[in-house]
Amino acid sequence: MSGIVTQSLESLRGVGPKMAERLQRYGISNVEDLLFHLPLRYQDRTQVTPIGALQDGAEVVIEGDVALVSVSGGGRRRSLIVKLQDGTGTATLRFFHFSQAQKNALQQGDRLRCFGTVRRGAQQAEMIHPEYRRSIHISDNEESLTPIYPSTEGVSQGQWRKLSDQALSVLAKHPPEELLPVRENDYGLSSALRFLHRPPPEADQQALRDGRHPAQLRLALEELTAHQLSMREMRARSRERAAPVLRDSKALSQHFLKALPFEPTAAQLRVMEEITADLATEKPMLRLVQGDVGSGKTVVAAAAALIAIASGYQVAVMAPTELLAEQHRRNFAGWFSPLNISQMWLAGSVKGQKREQALAAIESGEASLVIGTHALFQDGVEFAHLGLVIVDEQHRFGVHQRLALSEKTGGAWRAHQLIMTATPIPRTLSMVAYADLDCSIIDELPPGRQPVGTVLIDNQRRQEIIERVAIACREGRQVYWVCTLIEDSDTLQAQAAESSFAELAEALDGIAVAMVHGRMKAKEKDAVMSAFKAGHYQLLVATTVIEVGVDVPNATLMIIENPERLGLAQLHQLRGRVGRGSAASHCVLLYQSPLGQQSRARLQVMRESNDGFYIAEEDLRQRGPGEVLGTRQTGLMEFRVARLPEHEHLLEEVQEIAEALQQEHPQWVQALIRRWAGDRQAFANV
Ligand code: ADP
Ligand code: MG
């Protein structure tokens, strides 16, 4: 293997134990890792821009003579002002933090070279806190674009540059092995790395910013291939052990379907068939069911659960929040009690004796169906004979969590896995994020559903909207009023909800208003939701806790305050809480003006479309995969170079290369995964 991997960081100048420890925090533990720590962006310090030609917002080098040094303002607002002239114009350098020594060192007539961001005022261009130094030689321009490395703390840009300089010389001496087929004229691994760390001045900067430079594409191709291989290995690993063959000997699912007050849609039936076929083999099922909000995934999950239960196995149903898990509990209890199926509930809030009892029932096998949150795969939970795991809202769980649960079966077998997501995942993403899964799509809504009419209304017309809420409530309909906040703080969200609640309760005399937010205990939330569902309240003021799964068919109007703060996928989820019955439903996006152009364009998408897949594609385009999948926390999609959807066009080739590598060079597979995985969660195999 290459010498780079084995070369330790401490062989580099400037790296002692302290620096090594800091680099470790970036997942860098050898020279090769350092090479894969690629610049985020570049600055062009290769040319000096005439002051007269400065454009607002540009990051540039300027050079000129000091015409004036002065201090303006007083007290905490004191700032050091330096006027710089170069014959084409005058620029102001402004320093809010400065020392007397710094001021004294600057003299009229000094020649300075500065780098900074231009702010074009009415009269003069200004740079706030530019980097500057005295220029001694006329042409001491940089030879390459200046890389800016991802850095949060402990390592300065200067240090990153010194480190990468050294790593690049190691690279020149010990080029790493090429693990991907290289075509003529293409970048190889080494040349691509060299280019991206130190692009020449003439490099296409726009292409670099967009991630479509051939050097980036070369690395992205390799990274995506490594990821693909790790997903394939994951899949192979999760199929090393057999799963139980599950057949619906008691025809329970048929009884269940017949007892439903509606006919399943053709799409539901098709997906049920796909699942039934999977369960009947000993190859562990790994199936993702995607279906828009309200497409009826729960019924499909229930039918699958009955097949497992009929064959004598336990089923675990796991949801990301207690609220959603509780709703499943209620649904399943309603459907399964007539079939005499014993059900157990396990969530974080289940404590003490209750928890002991639940654990005992799960371990003895007395509980056929276990519903809960991630508390289900914590230590201490032992199943007697788990055959099927159903996970709702997959994207909130990591690959590892899923695997952990499917292994806790109580025997030597692996459980089948059914994963459901209401956030339609763009095809691009599912190819990458869920390469280890088979996909089923419920692409049909139950009959009679009408698309939710969506309007954008300025918050200045709030009174009108409150009137509209009153009218809907008096007509016997129910209404959601959703408060949003950017901060992911339950406390602040709760405050926002409380103030809207107070306002609405006062304005809407005679209308029963309730509130749910994340600071309430699960029991309280449950009580409020049940009461709302039962029609005891007409208006529910809520935070985004109601996002997933809540089902109240009589609710026909939803107001979303400050929708501009949310992503499209989340808005679509929220909106899916209405339009669940047969009456026409509406959603009012009550935005705060002024609305930026981008926000307006985003909200327009909501107005134009009710199609979750289309909305998800738009969301991906606008916000990137981390946000769309909600996996920023789990790091699922944190690639170093690859970007989606920008690199979507590489995916086909990625599949081919992965295939070929497995066939022809299986010995390279691990090396490739190791090279790219580092200690990141994006890769399943770490
Ligand atoms: P989601 O896919 O968003 O999880 P749910 O499973 O909660 O959707 O179903 C939404 C609502 O639609 C529920 O009230 C459910 O009982 C109902 N439903 C499901 N399938 C059908 C169907 N085929 N016909 C009519 N209503 C259905
Ligand atoms: Mg659901």
XYZ file of C-alpha atoms and ligand atoms in Angstrom:
714
model
C 0.000 0.000 0.000
C 0.951 3.617 -0.278
C 3.446 5.133 2.083
C 1.089 7.996 2.716
C -1.289 6.087 4.872
C 1.426 4.843 7.149
C 3.254 8.114 7.411
C 2.368 9.579 10.761
C 1.396 13.179 11.235
C 4.160 13.747 13.702
C 6.696 13.276 10.952
C 5.533 16.662 9.671
C 7.031 19.937 10.776
C 4.806 21.813 13.168
C 2.973 18.750 14.403
C 3.563 17.807 17.987
C 1.259 15.891 20.272
C -0.987 18.932 20.740
C -1.492 19.606 17.040
C -1.924 15.889 16.385
C -4.708 15.866 18.914
C -6.396 18.871 17.307
C -6.171 17.274 13.874
C -7.679 14.146 15.317
C -10.797 16.188 15.982
C -11.095 16.680 12.242
C -10.784 12.940 11.747
C -7.217 13.371 10.526
C -4.785 10.821 11.843
C -2.290 10.359 9.038
C -0.906 12.174 6.041
C -3.446 10.674 3.704
C -6.322 11.987 5.813
C -4.693 15.380 5.620
C -4.721 15.197 1.836
C -8.411 14.432 1.891
C -9.087 17.473 4.024
C -9.846 19.590 0.983
C -10.346 23.325 0.744
C -13.863 24.627 1.088
C -13.200 27.466 -1.285
C -10.432 29.596 -2.754
C -9.316 33.174 -2.725
C -7.596 34.772 -5.627
C -4.552 36.534 -4.263
C -2.637 36.078 -7.446
C -3.555 39.477 -8.802
C -3.766 42.988 -7.471
C -7.024 44.784 -8.254
C -6.878 48.522 -8.939
C -8.771 50.385 -6.214
C -10.774 52.222 -8.851
C -12.127 48.887 -10.132
C -13.255 47.408 -6.806
C -16.649 45.778 -6.806
C -18.901 45.380 -3.835
C -18.525 42.018 -2.121
C -15.384 40.953 -3.985
C -12.543 39.295 -2.082
C -9.419 40.859 -3.517
C -5.868 41.996 -3.061
C -5.236 45.727 -3.288
C -1.988 47.594 -3.031
C -1.338 51.268 -2.421
C 0.289 53.988 -0.360
C -0.979 55.105 2.994
C -2.385 58.616 2.642
C -3.812 59.028 6.124
C -3.905 57.249 9.474
C -6.508 58.399 11.958
C -8.727 57.285 14.795
C -12.395 58.067 14.610
C -15.167 57.783 17.167
C -14.655 57.345 20.870
C -15.036 54.769 23.603
C -16.157 51.376 22.401
C -16.835 52.680 18.920
C -13.297 53.820 18.310
C -11.919 52.652 15.024
C -8.626 52.952 13.216
C -8.986 54.381 9.742
C -6.334 54.046 7.079
C -6.727 55.636 3.661
C -4.933 53.818 0.875
C -4.292 55.263 -2.596
C -2.998 53.575 -5.709
C -3.457 56.187 -8.422
C -6.804 54.745 -9.539
C -8.666 55.635 -6.362
C -8.749 55.681 -2.575
C -9.929 52.904 -0.301
C -10.648 53.001 3.424
C -9.324 50.274 5.703
C -11.233 50.114 8.955
C -10.170 48.330 12.157
C -12.436 48.153 15.171
C -9.888 46.279 17.194
C -6.394 47.668 17.107
C -3.483 48.357 19.359
C -1.569 51.556 19.783
C 1.530 49.802 18.485
C -0.341 48.778 15.354
C -1.402 52.357 14.790
C 2.078 53.721 15.406
C 3.597 51.286 12.955
C 1.507 52.703 10.113
C 2.933 55.836 8.566
C 1.859 58.040 5.740
C 3.671 56.915 2.600
C 3.950 53.244 3.642
C 3.182 50.857 0.849
C 0.669 48.205 1.919
C -0.710 45.111 0.324
C -4.125 44.142 1.712
C -6.513 41.301 1.298
C -10.143 41.529 2.285
C -13.764 41.808 1.284
C -14.792 45.010 -0.438
C -17.716 47.023 0.806
C -18.600 49.698 -1.661
C -19.974 52.720 0.079
C -21.496 55.675 -1.702
C -18.142 57.357 -2.074
C -15.341 54.969 -1.394
C -14.584 51.317 -1.218
C -13.949 50.028 2.261
C -12.340 46.931 3.764
C -13.077 45.969 7.325
C -10.215 44.263 9.119
C -8.277 43.347 6.000
C -5.179 41.236 6.264
C -2.310 43.521 5.376
C 1.433 43.640 5.159
C 4.047 46.019 3.906
C 4.927 45.295 0.313
C 8.624 45.212 -0.314
C 8.773 43.590 -3.694
C 6.534 44.802 -6.413
C 5.605 41.364 -7.581
C 5.211 39.044 -4.657
C 2.023 37.536 -5.978
C 0.872 34.118 -4.891
C 1.439 31.380 -7.439
C -1.788 29.526 -6.924
C -5.258 30.340 -5.720
C -5.264 30.475 -1.944
C -7.110 27.526 -0.413
C -9.422 28.089 2.538
C -9.755 24.920 4.562
C -12.716 23.849 6.636
C -11.674 24.875 10.098
C -13.543 25.564 13.261
C -10.966 25.860 15.967
C -7.397 25.253 16.932
C -5.861 25.269 13.470
C -5.339 28.498 11.556
C -5.516 28.795 7.781
C -1.764 29.431 7.772
C -1.218 26.167 9.620
C -3.525 24.276 7.302
C -1.521 25.575 4.368
C 1.810 24.600 5.877
C 0.465 21.157 6.701
C -1.008 20.601 3.269
C 2.211 21.841 1.634
C 4.072 19.095 3.411
C 1.415 16.515 2.705
C 1.636 17.415 -0.968
C 5.360 16.819 -1.017
C 4.849 13.431 0.585
C 2.242 12.789 -2.097
C 4.746 13.628 -4.823
C 7.239 11.122 -3.425
C 4.814 8.338 -2.568
C 1.791 8.613 -4.812
C -1.112 6.546 -3.482
C -2.246 3.556 -5.419
C -4.838 4.274 -8.107
C -7.808 2.127 -7.236
C -10.071 3.382 -9.965
C -9.506 2.859 -13.666
C -7.839 6.008 -15.004
C -8.519 7.095 -18.540
C -6.058 9.037 -20.563
C -6.139 12.792 -19.979
C -8.210 12.312 -16.866
C -7.113 13.396 -13.490
C -5.695 10.621 -11.413
C -6.044 10.602 -7.654
C -2.710 12.355 -7.097
C -3.119 14.999 -9.745
C -6.678 15.742 -8.639
C -5.563 16.169 -5.034
C -2.676 18.372 -6.027
C -4.930 20.499 -8.170
C -7.577 20.974 -5.519
C -5.114 21.941 -2.812
C -3.274 24.409 -5.033
C -5.228 25.365 -8.142
C -3.273 27.431 -10.650
C -4.359 31.073 -11.078
C -6.134 30.311 -14.334
C -8.287 27.552 -12.809
C -11.986 27.846 -13.563
C -13.151 29.240 -10.246
C -16.799 29.126 -11.092
C -16.530 25.411 -11.876
C -14.748 24.868 -8.568
C -17.474 26.693 -6.701
C -20.133 24.628 -8.419
C -18.302 21.397 -7.760
C -18.070 20.508 -11.437
C -14.362 20.864 -12.063
C -12.935 17.628 -13.551
C -10.572 17.276 -10.580
C -13.526 17.404 -8.205
C -15.494 15.011 -10.367
C -12.621 12.536 -10.298
C -12.562 12.532 -6.503
C -16.350 12.559 -6.221
C -16.489 9.513 -8.463
C -14.063 7.703 -6.226
C -15.800 8.782 -3.052
C -19.237 7.772 -4.286
C -17.812 4.456 -5.440
C -16.306 3.880 -2.013
C -19.636 4.727 -0.442
C -21.480 2.444 -2.832
C -19.115 -0.389 -1.997
C -19.576 0.130 1.703
C -23.350 0.049 1.301
C -23.063 -3.172 -0.701
C -20.943 -4.708 1.983
C -23.420 -3.604 4.573
C -26.171 -5.248 2.666
C -24.176 -8.428 2.251
C -23.355 -8.421 5.944
C -26.915 -7.944 7.001
C -27.763 -10.961 4.893
C -25.114 -13.230 6.285
C -27.605 -14.633 8.690
C -30.950 -15.986 7.579
C -34.276 -14.567 8.651
C -37.294 -16.655 9.565
C -39.654 -17.607 6.768
C -42.903 -15.809 7.570
C -46.190 -16.926 6.068
C -49.623 -15.831 7.048
C -50.850 -19.287 8.064
C -53.853 -17.874 9.910
C -54.819 -15.447 7.169
C -54.854 -12.761 9.835
C -54.001 -10.009 7.423
C -56.952 -10.980 5.236
C -59.302 -10.753 8.228
C -57.791 -7.438 9.064
C -58.188 -5.989 5.574
C -61.791 -7.180 5.363
C -62.598 -5.481 8.648
C -61.269 -2.113 7.504
C -63.884 0.557 6.755
C -62.270 1.167 3.356
C -60.794 -0.680 0.430
C -57.005 -0.612 0.191
C -55.757 1.251 -2.853
C -54.123 -0.628 -5.708
C -50.787 0.860 -4.659
C -51.221 -0.359 -1.087
C -52.101 -3.846 -2.319
C -49.109 -3.934 -4.634
C -46.724 -2.947 -1.845
C -48.316 -5.471 0.515
C -47.670 -8.147 -2.088
C -44.042 -7.120 -2.424
C -43.630 -7.358 1.328
C -45.443 -10.685 1.542
C -43.077 -12.134 -1.049
C -40.032 -10.849 0.837
C -41.179 -12.251 4.157
C -41.709 -15.703 2.678
C -38.006 -16.205 2.048
C -35.183 -16.596 4.491
C -33.276 -13.744 2.947
C -33.741 -10.918 5.442
C -36.060 -8.320 3.993
C -34.675 -4.802 3.762
C -37.453 -2.813 2.237
C -38.123 0.895 2.196
C -41.704 1.945 1.646
C -42.011 5.479 0.413
C -45.380 7.071 0.323
C -46.564 10.603 0.464
C -48.264 11.844 3.601
C -51.690 10.293 3.878
C -50.984 7.558 1.360
C -51.808 4.978 4.015
C -48.527 3.408 4.995
C -49.719 2.374 8.430
C -52.212 -0.119 7.051
C -49.483 -1.663 4.940
C -47.250 -1.951 7.989
C -50.053 -3.524 9.971
C -50.658 -6.154 7.293
C -46.953 -7.013 7.358
C -46.996 -7.232 11.149
C -49.879 -9.677 11.036
C -47.985 -12.025 8.737
C -45.132 -12.200 11.228
C -47.423 -12.570 14.207
C -49.408 -15.301 12.474
C -46.189 -17.254 12.034
C -45.428 -16.983 15.730
C -42.881 -14.174 15.690
C -42.757 -10.873 17.499
C -42.908 -7.545 15.712
C -41.299 -4.284 16.806
C -42.687 -0.992 15.516
C -40.419 1.939 16.075
C -41.155 5.632 15.512
C -38.929 8.666 16.003
C -41.111 10.544 18.488
C -43.402 9.488 21.289
C -46.282 11.343 19.727
C -46.010 9.401 16.523
C -45.357 6.134 18.322
C -48.444 6.740 20.424
C -50.531 7.261 17.368
C -49.348 3.921 16.023
C -50.169 2.392 19.364
C -53.725 3.660 19.134
C -54.154 2.582 15.518
C -52.703 -0.866 16.061
C -54.652 -1.362 19.266
C -57.877 -0.549 17.414
C -57.094 -2.983 14.626
C -55.465 -5.795 16.576
C -57.426 -6.102 19.799
C -60.312 -7.782 17.982
C -57.751 -10.308 16.744
C -56.573 -10.993 20.304
C -53.055 -9.849 19.713
C -51.188 -8.665 22.777
C -49.463 -5.343 22.433
C -46.767 -3.693 24.539
C -45.661 -0.073 24.718
C -42.086 0.976 25.384
C -40.825 4.544 25.260
C -38.439 6.682 27.252
C -41.274 7.855 29.455
C -42.090 4.300 30.522
C -40.231 3.915 33.793
C -40.025 1.875 36.973
C -42.390 -0.998 37.412
C -44.189 -0.369 34.131
C -40.906 -0.675 32.309
C -40.020 -3.868 34.154
C -43.344 -5.357 33.180
C -42.943 -4.331 29.568
C -39.437 -5.779 29.413
C -40.627 -9.031 30.947
C -43.470 -9.346 28.457
C -41.101 -8.679 25.576
C -38.525 -11.138 26.821
C -41.021 -13.910 27.512
C -42.631 -13.469 24.122
C -45.986 -12.739 25.718
C -46.083 -9.442 23.810
C -46.518 -10.158 20.114
C -46.384 -6.558 19.059
C -44.083 -4.016 20.667
C -44.495 -0.369 19.782
C -42.238 2.435 20.869
C -39.443 4.854 20.227
C -35.721 4.214 20.007
C -36.036 3.022 23.614
C -36.724 -0.288 21.858
C -33.130 -0.948 21.040
C -31.585 0.141 24.287
C -29.732 -2.250 26.501
C -31.943 -4.381 28.639
C -34.538 -4.943 25.944
C -34.462 -8.611 24.935
C -36.901 -10.153 22.538
C -37.939 -13.782 22.718
C -38.376 -14.283 18.982
C -38.341 -11.123 16.984
C -39.142 -11.664 13.320
C -39.919 -8.242 11.891
C -38.837 -4.709 12.654
C -40.937 -1.875 11.295
C -39.349 1.549 11.363
C -41.419 4.614 10.632
C -39.714 7.756 9.371
C -36.501 5.996 8.543
C -34.452 9.065 7.877
C -34.233 9.899 11.526
C -32.493 6.676 12.341
C -28.998 5.802 11.253
C -28.019 2.637 9.445
C -26.327 1.390 12.597
C -29.356 1.816 14.786
C -31.394 -0.138 12.311
C -28.864 -2.917 12.207
C -28.657 -3.030 15.975
C -32.358 -3.675 16.298
C -32.527 -6.306 13.614
C -29.833 -8.233 15.457
C -31.612 -8.345 18.787
C -33.921 -11.120 17.784
C -33.498 -13.509 20.675
C -31.945 -16.129 18.406
C -29.359 -16.760 15.723
C -31.546 -15.327 13.014
C -31.899 -11.792 11.766
C -35.193 -9.933 11.688
C -36.803 -8.731 8.493
C -36.886 -4.959 8.229
C -39.594 -2.755 6.864
C -38.835 0.923 6.738
C -41.405 3.561 6.019
C -40.842 7.134 5.152
C -43.277 9.912 4.494
C -40.573 12.198 3.224
C -40.379 11.095 -0.352
C -36.748 10.688 -1.077
C -35.564 11.881 -4.445
C -34.333 9.011 -6.541
C -30.838 10.409 -6.545
C -30.645 10.349 -2.820
C -32.215 7.000 -2.329
C -29.660 5.496 -4.695
C -26.948 6.783 -2.437
C -28.424 6.842 1.034
C -30.420 3.657 0.732
C -28.351 1.622 -1.669
C -28.749 -1.210 0.830
C -32.532 -1.252 0.555
C -35.194 -2.423 -1.853
C -37.799 0.230 -2.523
C -41.559 0.168 -2.748
C -43.545 3.235 -3.558
C -47.158 3.922 -2.633
C -47.818 6.281 -5.485
C -51.531 6.737 -5.021
C -53.657 8.475 -2.429
C -56.887 6.973 -1.121
C -59.819 8.025 -3.294
C -61.710 11.218 -2.560
C -58.731 13.130 -1.258
C -58.572 16.623 -2.590
C -55.332 18.498 -2.958
C -54.833 21.059 -0.212
C -55.333 24.542 -1.646
C -52.389 26.589 -0.525
C -52.103 30.373 -0.364
C -49.331 32.758 0.590
C -50.509 35.601 2.781
C -48.625 38.448 4.399
C -48.768 38.498 8.182
C -50.071 42.055 7.925
C -53.374 40.425 6.999
C -53.351 38.367 10.185
C -56.737 39.700 11.319
C -58.401 38.438 8.148
C -56.883 35.040 8.709
C -58.065 34.914 12.287
C -61.554 35.677 10.951
C -61.209 32.803 8.537
C -60.228 30.497 11.374
C -63.342 31.590 13.245
C -65.555 30.830 10.262
C -64.083 27.365 9.744
C -64.518 26.542 13.433
C -68.125 27.735 13.446
C -68.799 25.482 10.453
C -67.749 22.572 12.663
C -64.332 22.155 11.094
C -61.081 21.941 12.942
C -58.014 24.070 12.450
C -54.276 23.825 13.111
C -52.263 26.933 13.826
C -48.574 26.081 13.574
C -45.853 28.239 15.080
C -42.347 27.860 13.785
C -38.966 29.023 14.943
C -35.536 28.728 13.462
C -33.922 27.761 16.729
C -34.236 24.143 17.532
C -35.120 24.999 21.085
C -38.183 23.492 22.696
C -38.311 26.373 25.137
C -38.380 29.105 22.514
C -40.814 27.144 20.372
C -43.067 26.744 23.359
C -42.915 30.488 24.003
C -43.891 31.247 20.432
C -46.791 28.837 20.670
C -47.872 30.257 24.016
C -48.017 33.795 22.715
C -50.028 32.826 19.640
C -52.236 30.699 21.849
C -52.953 33.658 24.143
C -53.661 35.907 21.184
C -55.990 33.459 19.457
C -57.821 32.347 22.582
C -58.642 35.997 23.231
C -59.609 36.823 19.648
C -61.734 33.725 19.136
C -64.396 34.013 21.762
C -66.443 30.870 22.197
C -64.044 28.653 20.295
C -62.210 25.939 22.204
C -58.493 26.410 21.672
C -55.816 23.939 22.760
C -52.066 23.879 22.510
C -49.292 21.305 22.095
C -45.575 21.889 22.169
C -42.398 19.988 22.796
C -42.017 21.128 26.389
C -45.153 19.322 27.438
C -44.973 15.856 28.901
C -45.808 13.064 26.504
C -48.924 12.344 28.530
C -50.125 15.924 28.319
C -49.512 16.070 24.596
C -51.296 12.798 24.183
C -54.270 14.050 26.165
C -54.518 17.251 24.120
C -54.146 15.430 20.808
C -56.741 12.846 21.724
C -59.146 15.573 22.818
C -58.546 17.442 19.557
C -59.074 14.286 17.580
C -62.276 13.635 19.491
C -63.478 17.123 18.562
C -63.363 18.678 22.022
C -61.239 21.487 20.623
C -61.732 23.318 17.344
C -58.383 25.009 17.155
C -55.036 23.497 17.962
C -52.067 25.820 18.337
C -48.970 23.726 17.881
C -45.281 23.777 17.250
C -43.791 21.557 14.592
C -44.167 18.600 16.989
C -47.286 17.756 15.028
C -45.197 17.320 11.933
C -45.361 13.604 11.544
C -48.232 11.271 11.399
C -50.983 13.025 13.337
C -54.276 12.070 11.790
C -57.446 14.146 12.295
C -59.638 13.902 9.187
C -61.997 16.686 10.320
C -59.167 19.240 10.287
C -59.473 21.215 7.064
C -57.519 24.397 7.642
C -53.926 24.912 8.613
C -52.206 28.207 9.221
C -48.415 28.080 9.261
C -46.749 31.108 10.772
C -43.384 32.102 9.328
C -43.300 29.278 6.809
C -40.191 30.886 5.323
C -38.249 29.409 8.223
C -38.938 25.824 7.261
C -37.722 23.566 4.515
C -40.118 22.476 1.818
C -40.191 18.868 2.892
C -41.127 19.900 6.396
C -43.846 22.227 5.138
C -45.220 19.443 3.009
C -45.270 17.156 6.038
C -47.074 19.748 8.087
C -49.569 20.480 5.386
C -50.261 16.771 5.146
C -52.078 17.041 8.486
C -55.013 18.546 6.606
C -56.733 17.156 3.557
C -57.012 13.768 5.230
C -60.771 13.617 4.993
C -63.041 14.090 2.014
C -63.731 17.823 2.553
C -61.752 20.478 0.680
C -58.831 21.681 2.759
C -56.680 24.763 2.820
C -53.289 25.784 4.007
C -52.340 29.402 4.649
C -48.646 30.207 4.630
C -48.621 33.322 6.786
C -45.276 34.820 5.992
C -43.454 37.727 7.523
C -42.668 40.416 4.950
C -40.398 41.377 3.391
C -39.942 37.989 1.861
C -36.652 37.429 0.050
C -36.740 36.297 -3.535
C -35.481 32.821 -2.695
C -37.988 32.330 0.091
C -40.765 33.469 -2.159
C -39.684 31.024 -4.863
C -39.614 28.246 -2.293
C -43.054 28.999 -0.953
C -44.403 29.203 -4.501
C -43.446 25.555 -4.900
C -45.826 24.764 -2.048
C -48.566 26.721 -3.730
C -48.098 25.007 -7.038
C -47.682 21.434 -5.982
C -49.099 18.809 -3.662
C -46.753 16.166 -4.965
C -44.317 15.158 -2.267
C -41.806 13.780 -4.740
C -41.700 16.957 -6.779
C -41.403 19.013 -3.606
C -38.626 16.811 -2.302
C -36.666 17.213 -5.541
C -37.041 20.973 -5.297
C -36.016 20.893 -1.667
C -32.932 18.887 -2.508
C -32.048 21.331 -5.220
C -32.477 24.289 -2.919
C -31.110 23.041 0.359
C -28.867 20.038 -0.215
C -29.143 16.465 1.026
C -28.162 16.974 4.655
C -31.208 19.085 5.313
C -33.555 17.054 3.196
C -32.751 13.789 4.876
C -32.612 15.406 8.263
C -29.367 13.584 8.792
C -27.067 16.393 9.633
C -26.925 14.939 13.109
C -26.244 11.410 11.994
C -23.710 12.514 9.415
C -25.215 10.145 6.905
C -24.505 12.279 3.891
C -21.353 14.065 4.857
C -19.178 13.520 1.870
C -15.826 15.176 1.525
C -16.038 15.996 -2.142
C -19.206 14.522 -3.575
C -22.251 16.758 -3.694
C -25.808 15.894 -4.463
C -27.661 16.499 -6.627
C -24.776 18.143 -8.515
C -22.979 14.842 -8.979
C -26.054 12.822 -9.741
C -24.811 12.173 -13.275
C -21.913 10.169 -11.845
C -24.114 7.626 -10.123
C -24.584 5.307 -13.037
C -20.866 5.073 -13.581
C -20.442 4.576 -9.845
C -22.638 1.489 -9.989
C -20.647 0.095 -12.892
C -17.291 0.725 -11.284
C -18.420 -0.744 -7.970
C -19.684 -3.813 -9.770
C -16.447 -4.184 -11.722
C -14.258 -3.705 -8.668
C -16.116 -6.363 -6.746
C -15.720 -8.770 -9.654
C -12.237 -8.013 -10.843
C -10.353 -6.433 -7.957
C -12.032 -7.514 -4.757
C -8.751 -6.858 -2.947
C -9.128 -3.148 -3.611
C -12.579 -2.827 -2.153
C -11.518 -2.553 1.472
C -8.666 -0.208 0.623
C -11.038 2.112 -1.168
C -13.576 2.121 1.632
C -10.858 2.701 4.202
C -9.394 5.543 2.204
C -12.643 7.454 2.096
C -14.504 6.380 5.175
C -12.177 7.757 7.818
C -14.215 7.701 10.973
C -17.303 9.081 9.377
C -20.820 7.825 9.704
C -21.484 8.275 6.016
C -19.945 4.906 5.530
C -21.609 1.894 6.894
C -18.496 -0.136 7.408
C -16.616 1.714 10.059
P -49.374 7.894 6.145
O -48.974 7.196 4.892
O -49.169 9.366 6.067
O -48.760 7.271 7.357
P -51.760 6.920 7.324
O -51.350 5.515 7.333
O -51.723 7.651 8.605
O -50.931 7.714 6.243
O -53.198 7.020 6.671
C -53.863 8.257 6.566
C -55.340 8.074 6.724
O -55.853 7.425 5.591
C -55.725 7.205 7.906
O -56.861 7.771 8.493
C -56.023 5.884 7.276
O -56.946 5.135 8.044
C -56.632 6.299 5.961
N -56.510 5.317 4.869
C -55.472 4.505 4.641
N -55.661 3.775 3.533
C -56.874 4.139 3.044
C -57.651 3.743 1.913
N -57.222 2.828 1.073
N -58.840 4.346 1.735
C -59.279 5.291 2.577
N -58.604 5.714 3.665
C -57.410 5.142 3.899
Mg -47.552 7.682 8.937
